[in-house]
Tab-separated table of C-alpha atoms in Angstrom:
chain	number	residue	atom	x	y	z
A	1	MET	CA	93.669	93.822	183.392
A	2	LYS	CA	93.275	90.284	184.748
A	3	GLN	CA	94.797	88.145	182.011
A	4	ASP	CA	98.159	86.587	182.789
A	5	PRO	CA	101.001	88.721	181.329
A	6	LYS	CA	102.739	85.717	179.774
A	7	ALA	CA	99.506	84.658	178.063
A	8	GLN	CA	99.096	88.226	176.800
A	9	LEU	CA	102.632	88.131	175.400
A	10	GLU	CA	101.895	84.950	173.431
A	11	THR	CA	98.811	86.565	171.865
A	12	ILE	CA	100.786	89.675	170.954
A	13	LYS	CA	103.695	87.707	169.456
A	14	ARG	CA	101.584	85.927	166.822
A	15	GLY	CA	102.472	87.170	163.341
A	16	THR	CA	105.184	89.585	164.481
A	17	VAL	CA	108.663	89.754	162.938
A	18	GLU	CA	110.483	91.204	165.950
A	19	ILE	CA	109.797	92.729	169.359
A	20	ILE	CA	112.368	95.045	170.971
A	21	SER	CA	112.316	93.803	173.489
A	22	GLU	CA	110.153	90.928	174.737
A	23	GLU	CA	111.591	91.352	178.240
A	24	GLU	CA	110.569	95.021	178.316
A	25	LEU	CA	107.114	94.218	176.988
A	26	LEU	CA	106.570	91.486	179.593
A	27	SER	CA	107.652	93.916	182.307
A	28	LYS	CA	105.191	96.533	181.067
A	29	LEU	CA	102.411	93.914	180.908
A	30	LYS	CA	103.118	92.793	184.473
A	31	ARG	CA	103.016	96.383	185.710
A	32	SER	CA	99.797	96.961	183.768
A	33	VAL	CA	98.143	94.016	185.526
A	34	GLU	CA	99.457	94.994	188.957
A	35	LYS	CA	98.286	98.604	188.660
A	36	ASP	CA	95.183	97.773	186.597
A	37	GLU	CA	96.259	100.390	184.042
A	38	PRO	CA	96.090	99.689	180.302
A	39	LEU	CA	99.145	100.176	178.128
A	40	ARG	CA	99.089	102.962	175.557
A	41	VAL	CA	99.730	101.346	172.196
A	42	LYS	CA	100.522	103.614	169.244
A	43	ALA	CA	100.437	103.180	165.493
A	44	GLY	CA	100.749	106.078	163.083
A	45	PHE	CA	99.128	106.350	159.675
A	46	ASP	CA	99.979	109.193	157.295
A	47	PRO	CA	96.922	109.989	155.129
A	48	THR	CA	98.873	110.228	151.861
A	49	ALA	CA	96.067	108.455	149.947
A	50	PRO	CA	92.310	108.265	150.628
A	51	ASP	CA	92.022	104.511	151.125
A	52	LEU	CA	93.341	102.113	153.714
A	53	HIS	CA	94.130	98.671	152.289
A	54	LEU	CA	94.869	95.140	153.506
A	55	GLY	CA	98.494	96.065	154.122
A	56	HIS	CA	97.247	98.389	156.871
A	57	CYS	CA	94.974	95.604	158.113
A	58	ILE	CA	97.950	93.699	159.575
A	59	LEU	CA	98.714	96.588	161.917
A	60	LEU	CA	95.067	97.164	162.739
A	61	ARG	CA	94.488	93.529	163.648
A	62	LYS	CA	97.468	93.583	165.998
A	63	LEU	CA	96.091	96.760	167.563
A	64	ARG	CA	92.788	94.925	168.010
A	65	ASP	CA	94.687	92.117	169.777
A	66	PHE	CA	95.926	94.686	172.290
A	67	GLN	CA	92.388	96.007	172.714
A	68	SER	CA	91.046	92.498	173.332
A	69	LEU	CA	93.597	92.255	176.155
A	70	GLY	CA	92.270	95.454	177.711
A	71	HIS	CA	94.784	98.018	176.444
A	72	THR	CA	94.232	101.429	174.860
A	73	VAL	CA	95.082	102.036	171.209
A	74	ILE	CA	96.208	105.438	169.976
A	75	PHE	CA	95.393	105.620	166.280
A	76	LEU	CA	97.600	108.494	165.219
A	77	ILE	CA	96.696	110.229	161.969
A	78	GLY	CA	99.820	111.964	160.721
A	79	ASP	CA	98.123	114.905	159.093
A	80	PHE	CA	101.218	117.048	159.747
A	81	THR	CA	103.814	114.441	158.745
A	82	ALA	CA	101.826	113.533	155.619
A	83	MET	CA	102.732	116.925	154.217
A	84	ILE	CA	106.407	115.949	154.560
A	85	GLY	CA	106.053	112.380	153.312
A	86	ASP	CA	107.678	109.393	155.010
A	87	PRO	CA	110.957	108.683	153.168
A	88	SER	CA	111.136	105.078	154.413
A	89	GLY	CA	111.944	102.749	151.525
A	90	LYS	CA	111.732	105.540	148.959
A	91	THR	CA	114.307	106.149	146.230
A	92	GLU	CA	113.330	109.772	145.732
A	93	THR	CA	111.610	112.617	147.556
A	94	ARG	CA	107.841	112.208	147.779
A	95	PRO	CA	105.699	114.912	146.162
A	96	GLN	CA	104.218	117.184	148.820
A	97	LEU	CA	100.481	117.106	149.491
A	98	THR	CA	98.356	120.160	150.173
A	99	ARG	CA	96.605	120.688	153.508
A	100	GLU	CA	93.258	120.148	151.742
A	101	GLU	CA	94.348	116.779	150.291
A	102	VAL	CA	95.621	115.591	153.656
A	103	GLU	CA	92.459	116.628	155.519
A	104	LYS	CA	90.225	114.906	152.968
A	105	ASN	CA	92.219	111.671	153.231
A	106	ALA	CA	92.275	111.865	157.030
A	107	ARG	CA	88.472	111.972	157.176
A	108	THR	CA	88.255	108.699	155.245
A	109	TYR	CA	90.744	107.062	157.647
A	110	GLU	CA	88.603	107.953	160.655
A	111	LYS	CA	85.625	106.287	159.026
A	112	GLN	CA	87.418	103.128	157.858
A	113	VAL	CA	89.441	102.028	160.903
A	114	PHE	CA	86.436	101.043	162.973
A	115	ASN	CA	85.768	98.130	160.645
A	116	ILE	CA	88.462	96.500	162.795
A	117	LEU	CA	89.187	98.564	165.905
A	118	ASP	CA	86.990	98.836	168.995
A	119	ARG	CA	85.818	102.433	169.078
A	120	GLU	CA	85.549	102.410	172.883
A	121	ARG	CA	89.228	101.528	173.317
A	122	THR	CA	90.593	103.790	170.585
A	123	GLU	CA	91.905	107.331	170.863
A	124	VAL	CA	92.096	109.019	167.453
A	125	VAL	CA	94.659	111.831	167.504
A	126	PHE	CA	96.124	114.145	164.870
A	127	ASN	CA	99.790	115.067	165.181
A	128	SER	CA	99.126	118.556	163.839
A	129	SER	CA	97.616	119.296	167.272
A	130	TRP	CA	101.132	119.508	168.780
A	131	LEU	CA	103.314	119.891	165.687
A	132	GLY	CA	101.255	122.603	164.006
A	133	GLY	CA	102.022	125.093	166.742
A	134	MET	CA	105.680	124.167	167.231
A	135	LYS	CA	107.924	127.209	167.097
A	136	ALA	CA	111.316	127.386	165.399
A	137	GLU	CA	113.071	127.054	168.750
A	138	GLY	CA	111.301	123.766	169.501
A	139	LEU	CA	112.023	122.397	166.040
A	140	LEU	CA	115.725	123.283	166.372
A	141	LYS	CA	115.910	121.539	169.755
A	142	LEU	CA	114.324	118.460	168.209
A	143	ALA	CA	116.724	118.583	165.239
A	144	SER	CA	119.654	118.648	167.683
A	145	LEU	CA	118.760	115.109	168.791
A	146	GLY	CA	119.741	113.649	165.411
A	147	ASN	CA	122.940	113.670	163.411
A	148	VAL	CA	123.723	113.207	159.736
A	149	ALA	CA	125.963	110.173	160.289
A	150	ARG	CA	123.170	108.280	162.001
A	151	MET	CA	120.610	109.280	159.386
A	152	LEU	CA	122.914	107.898	156.693
A	153	GLU	CA	122.918	104.549	158.484
A	154	ARG	CA	119.461	104.104	156.993
A	155	GLU	CA	119.746	101.987	153.866
A	156	ASP	CA	117.334	104.138	151.852
A	157	PHE	CA	119.106	107.390	152.736
A	158	ARG	CA	122.545	105.842	152.229
A	159	THR	CA	121.604	104.473	148.810
A	160	ARG	CA	120.266	107.831	147.692
A	161	TYR	CA	123.317	109.655	149.051
A	162	GLU	CA	125.780	107.317	147.324
A	163	SER	CA	123.913	107.557	144.024
A	164	GLY	CA	123.810	111.350	144.176
A	165	SER	CA	120.007	111.468	144.505
A	166	SER	CA	118.444	114.375	146.341
A	167	ILE	CA	117.687	114.093	150.064
A	168	THR	CA	116.012	117.109	151.598
A	169	ILE	CA	116.638	118.351	155.151
A	170	MET	CA	112.885	118.007	155.654
A	171	GLU	CA	113.174	114.248	155.069
A	172	PHE	CA	115.931	114.038	157.679
A	173	LEU	CA	113.512	115.634	160.130
A	174	TYR	CA	110.733	113.090	159.482
A	175	PRO	CA	112.038	110.318	161.821
A	176	LEU	CA	112.584	112.850	164.619
A	177	ILE	CA	109.094	114.245	164.212
A	178	GLN	CA	107.592	110.739	164.265
A	179	SER	CA	109.587	110.077	167.445
A	180	TYR	CA	108.260	113.286	168.997
A	181	ASP	CA	104.744	111.937	168.431
A	182	SER	CA	105.567	109.099	170.842
A	183	VAL	CA	106.695	111.622	173.440
A	184	ASN	CA	103.465	113.617	173.195
A	185	ILE	CA	101.186	110.626	173.584
A	186	ARG	CA	103.470	108.875	176.095
A	187	ALA	CA	103.443	105.621	174.119
A	188	ASP	CA	104.266	102.375	175.928
A	189	VAL	CA	104.349	100.431	172.661
A	190	GLU	CA	104.629	101.414	169.004
A	191	LEU	CA	103.698	99.139	166.114
A	192	GLY	CA	104.922	99.419	162.556
A	193	GLY	CA	105.986	97.509	159.485
A	194	THR	CA	109.566	96.351	159.113
A	195	ASP	CA	110.221	99.415	156.935
A	196	GLN	CA	109.619	101.580	160.029
A	197	ARG	CA	112.460	100.062	162.045
A	198	PHE	CA	114.709	103.134	162.039
A	199	ASN	CA	111.908	105.559	162.883
A	200	ILE	CA	110.461	103.520	165.752
A	201	LEU	CA	113.813	102.698	167.342
A	202	LEU	CA	114.750	106.372	167.170
A	203	GLY	CA	111.550	107.035	169.098
A	204	ARG	CA	112.942	105.010	172.006
A	205	ASP	CA	115.982	107.315	172.173
A	206	VAL	CA	113.938	110.495	171.904
A	207	GLN	CA	111.598	109.369	174.686
A	208	ARG	CA	114.596	108.772	176.952
A	209	HIS	CA	115.841	112.298	176.169
A	210	PHE	CA	112.487	113.607	177.399
A	211	GLU	CA	112.835	111.439	180.540
A	212	GLN	CA	110.178	108.937	179.533
A	213	GLU	CA	110.428	105.163	179.615
A	214	SER	CA	111.226	103.885	176.139
A	215	GLN	CA	108.400	102.421	174.097
A	216	VAL	CA	108.555	98.765	173.080
A	217	ALA	CA	108.978	98.407	169.323
A	218	ILE	CA	106.882	95.758	167.576
A	219	PHE	CA	107.585	95.101	163.910
A	220	LEU	CA	105.079	93.381	161.638
A	221	PRO	CA	105.623	91.941	158.163
A	222	LEU	CA	104.890	93.893	155.019
A	223	LEU	CA	102.051	92.355	153.032
A	224	GLU	CA	102.712	91.476	149.416
A	225	GLY	CA	100.177	92.868	146.983
A	226	THR	CA	97.945	90.815	144.727
A	227	ASP	CA	100.871	90.385	142.326
A	228	GLY	CA	102.621	88.352	145.029
A	229	ILE	CA	105.895	90.245	144.517
A	230	LYS	CA	105.920	93.830	145.725
A	231	LYS	CA	104.582	95.412	148.899
A	232	MET	CA	100.873	96.167	148.677
A	233	SER	CA	100.613	99.732	147.456
A	234	LYS	CA	97.962	101.961	145.972
A	235	THR	CA	100.652	103.439	143.728
A	236	LEU	CA	101.455	100.018	142.255
A	237	GLY	CA	97.786	99.095	141.863
A	238	ASN	CA	98.273	95.742	143.627
A	239	TYR	CA	96.065	96.592	146.600
A	240	ILE	CA	92.716	95.591	148.078
A	241	ALA	CA	91.136	98.639	149.691
A	242	PHE	CA	88.809	98.683	152.694
A	243	GLU	CA	86.270	100.562	150.575
A	244	ASP	CA	86.471	98.364	147.489
A	245	THR	CA	83.073	96.906	146.612
A	246	PRO	CA	82.299	93.424	148.012
A	247	GLU	CA	82.626	92.078	144.466
A	248	ASP	CA	86.077	93.627	144.036
A	249	VAL	CA	87.318	92.400	147.419
A	250	TYR	CA	86.107	88.866	146.710
A	251	GLY	CA	87.403	88.813	143.147
A	252	LYS	CA	90.845	90.186	144.051
A	253	ILE	CA	91.302	87.548	146.765
A	254	MET	CA	90.317	84.849	144.281
A	255	SER	CA	92.936	86.158	141.834
A	256	ILE	CA	95.947	85.629	144.120
A	257	SER	CA	98.230	82.606	143.903
A	258	ASP	CA	97.826	79.602	146.211
A	259	ASP	CA	101.118	80.331	147.985
A	260	LEU	CA	100.131	83.952	148.613
A	261	MET	CA	96.725	82.803	149.844
A	262	TRP	CA	98.299	80.977	152.794
A	263	ARG	CA	100.353	84.047	153.671
A	264	TYR	CA	97.149	86.110	153.652
A	265	TYR	CA	95.562	83.501	155.926
A	266	GLU	CA	98.488	83.788	158.324
A	267	LEU	CA	98.558	87.586	158.419
A	268	LEU	CA	94.929	88.596	157.891
A	269	SER	CA	92.596	85.826	159.026
A	270	SER	CA	91.031	85.853	162.476
A	271	ARG	CA	91.110	82.037	162.472
A	272	THR	CA	93.433	80.240	164.863
A	273	ILE	CA	96.607	78.563	163.639
A	274	ASP	CA	94.963	75.158	164.171
A	275	GLU	CA	91.910	76.176	162.153
A	276	ILE	CA	94.112	77.363	159.278
A	277	ARG	CA	96.064	74.102	159.434
A	278	ASP	CA	92.787	72.155	159.156
A	279	ILE	CA	91.653	74.230	156.174
A	280	LYS	CA	94.954	73.523	154.462
A	281	SER	CA	94.657	69.790	155.159
A	282	TRP	CA	91.061	69.219	154.176
A	283	ASN	CA	90.240	71.727	151.468
A	284	HIS	CA	91.162	72.051	147.811
A	285	PRO	CA	93.042	75.359	147.272
A	286	MET	CA	90.080	76.820	145.383
A	287	GLU	CA	87.744	76.067	148.292
A	288	ALA	CA	90.268	77.433	150.806
A	289	LYS	CA	90.541	80.615	148.769
A	290	LYS	CA	86.763	81.011	148.767
A	291	LEU	CA	86.714	80.754	152.563
A	292	LEU	CA	89.351	83.473	152.784
A	293	ALA	CA	87.551	85.691	150.249
A	294	ILE	CA	84.303	85.365	152.214
A	295	GLU	CA	86.083	86.211	155.483
A	296	ILE	CA	87.786	89.329	154.126
A	297	ALA	CA	84.691	90.569	152.270
A	298	THR	CA	82.601	89.986	155.411
A	299	LEU	CA	85.048	92.019	157.489
A	300	PHE	CA	84.337	95.147	155.458
A	301	HIS	CA	80.816	94.601	154.146
A	302	GLY	CA	79.038	91.999	156.281
A	303	GLU	CA	78.195	88.370	155.580
A	304	LYS	CA	75.153	89.006	153.386
A	305	GLU	CA	77.070	91.237	150.960
A	306	ALA	CA	80.008	88.815	150.956
A	307	LEU	CA	77.806	85.860	150.006
A	308	GLU	CA	76.211	87.901	147.222
A	309	ALA	CA	79.703	88.760	145.961
A	310	GLN	CA	80.549	85.064	145.909
A	311	LYS	CA	77.470	84.274	143.811
A	312	ASP	CA	78.310	87.124	141.440
A	313	PHE	CA	81.894	85.911	141.084
A	314	GLU	CA	80.923	82.313	140.378
A	315	LEU	CA	78.394	83.361	137.743
A	316	LYS	CA	80.822	85.659	135.945
A	317	PHE	CA	83.669	83.193	136.310
A	318	SER	CA	81.727	80.321	134.775
A	319	GLU	CA	80.527	82.499	131.883
A	320	ARG	CA	84.005	83.878	131.227
A	321	GLN	CA	86.056	80.712	131.525
A	322	PHE	CA	83.903	78.021	129.984
A	323	PRO	CA	82.992	78.018	126.260
A	324	GLU	CA	79.493	77.234	125.061
A	325	GLU	CA	80.750	74.274	123.027
A	326	GLY	CA	82.023	72.516	126.128
A	327	ARG	CA	80.878	68.899	126.359
A	328	GLU	CA	78.685	67.809	129.294
A	329	ILE	CA	78.860	64.402	130.957
A	330	HIS	CA	77.385	62.749	134.043
A	331	LEU	CA	79.496	60.724	136.473
A	332	ASP	CA	78.871	58.768	139.645
A	333	ARG	CA	81.272	59.676	142.457
A	334	LYS	CA	81.664	55.983	143.244
A	335	ASN	CA	83.772	55.625	140.082
A	336	GLY	CA	86.734	57.500	141.525
A	337	LYS	CA	87.998	59.809	144.249
A	338	THR	CA	91.104	61.491	142.819
A	339	VAL	CA	91.627	64.113	140.147
A	340	LEU	CA	93.444	61.460	138.108
A	341	ASP	CA	90.296	59.297	138.212
A	342	LEU	CA	88.194	62.297	137.174
A	343	ILE	CA	90.360	63.258	134.197
A	344	SER	CA	90.753	59.655	133.031
A	345	LEU	CA	86.962	59.238	133.012
A	346	SER	CA	86.189	62.633	131.468
A	347	SER	CA	88.680	63.025	128.618
A	348	GLN	CA	88.137	61.764	125.083
A	349	ARG	CA	91.601	62.868	123.950
A	350	LEU	CA	93.818	61.193	126.541
A	351	LYS	CA	94.492	57.548	125.772
A	352	SER	CA	95.678	56.278	129.181
A	353	ARG	CA	95.900	57.067	132.885
A	354	GLY	CA	99.645	57.550	132.444
A	355	GLU	CA	99.029	60.254	129.841
A	356	ALA	CA	96.432	61.866	132.097
A	357	LYS	CA	98.855	61.809	135.050
A	358	ARG	CA	101.615	63.481	133.052
A	359	LEU	CA	99.281	66.218	131.808
A	360	ILE	CA	98.117	66.968	135.358
A	361	GLU	CA	101.673	67.119	136.704
A	362	GLN	CA	102.667	69.469	133.869
A	363	GLY	CA	99.899	71.919	134.848
A	364	GLY	CA	97.720	71.159	131.849
A	365	VAL	CA	94.487	70.563	133.810
A	366	SER	CA	92.263	73.048	135.631
A	367	ILE	CA	89.047	72.618	137.577
A	368	ASP	CA	86.771	75.660	137.766
A	369	GLY	CA	89.716	77.776	136.651
A	370	GLU	CA	92.099	76.443	139.328
A	371	ARG	CA	95.193	74.713	137.941
A	372	ILE	CA	95.713	71.252	139.432
A	373	THR	CA	99.175	69.652	139.521
A	374	ASP	CA	98.670	66.766	141.975
A	375	PRO	CA	97.034	63.722	140.326
A	376	ASN	CA	96.212	62.274	143.754
A	377	SER	CA	94.367	65.331	145.100
A	378	MET	CA	90.727	64.697	145.929
A	379	ILE	CA	87.892	65.608	143.590
A	380	PRO	CA	86.234	68.830	144.854
A	381	ASP	CA	82.953	68.133	146.621
A	382	ARG	CA	80.658	70.015	144.266
A	383	ASP	CA	77.823	68.760	142.049
A	384	LEU	CA	79.118	70.626	138.987
A	385	LEU	CA	82.729	70.944	137.833
A	386	ARG	CA	84.122	72.625	134.729
A	387	LEU	CA	87.266	70.968	133.430
A	388	LYS	CA	89.851	72.273	131.028
A	389	ILE	CA	91.995	69.368	129.833
A	390	GLY	CA	94.959	70.441	127.764
A	391	LYS	CA	94.452	73.434	125.489
A	392	ARG	CA	91.289	72.435	123.632
A	393	GLU	CA	89.155	70.016	125.661
A	394	PHE	CA	86.411	71.508	127.847
A	395	VAL	CA	84.166	69.204	129.856
A	396	LYS	CA	81.290	70.055	132.183
A	397	VAL	CA	80.896	67.242	134.743
A	398	ARG	CA	77.659	66.754	136.680
A	399	PHE	CA	77.734	64.230	139.471
A	400	THR	CA	74.865	61.853	140.128
A	401	HIS	CA	74.076	60.496	143.563
A	402	GLY	CA	72.803	57.103	142.582
């Protein structure tokens, strides 16, 4: 543990929403360096579905940051709590899973996480190992640490209570049980999405009750799904799973909006902030999206499979988006540098540069399926471009190098 604690803190802070508290975390990091003892960093995952997806990747990457700094990650599989179902953000009680369903899902989690985590610095634990044998007396003592008034401070519980929707006593117990996990593994830090705020902060109180130092709470953003609106969820179908095929991973990344692409860069890419800034400055959005798609597909399937997925996508995309009757022309790049130059030279329907500029600004032009709205953006540096100009004009442009 030789790295400066303040430098460690800056690495940890990247991409986080909130840390409670930074002062406590810095103190723990200093002590870790002084004693040459790694921190124990916890994140819990309930195996309620068989696949991990990119939403989980945000947490896993932050866990990997801790590992790169020399700390120990406790990847907690909530095989016991999965049979209750985390009520966070839910408007109704989750359907209960069977033991067999949970165990099957848990096995897939163990296999998938090491796409990102360092196996040597990861402890995989199952909370059934301490919760499964808990007697009624222990559960009642744990239940005594919570109260109904505090539970109803949670927005999701309060909303359900005020609307008359059912809330089971078992759901009230979930945050306490999650907190008890932190006690059993003696967590120094717990990571979670912003929807886990109540549960993780309660863990600090429960640890103090058991005469442990409170864990630091680190909250990370929730990743929007491919629809760009709702949280990535297998239930909503807007997810990209770790075990999707390379072609599906690549294609789903290519389907997201430009704005969402930059959020994915920020939260999922291993590139530095400066590297991402350079990509944004120098690359057309379509090219930037391809770089991201290659990176994410490589993470799960390796570079060779990712590059094959890119070739497959481009072939299918060109066949799907461009009609056979599209006109083909040849242009010299010396004749123009901007998209406005390109469209003015390529179109037979537009009568002036002013008309071409208006059509571009109105979103009526696409290049290789990517809508272009800035007339002054640079022509993509590719030998072949497929243009859609307005609703009916399709032009295949091949560039000469004379």
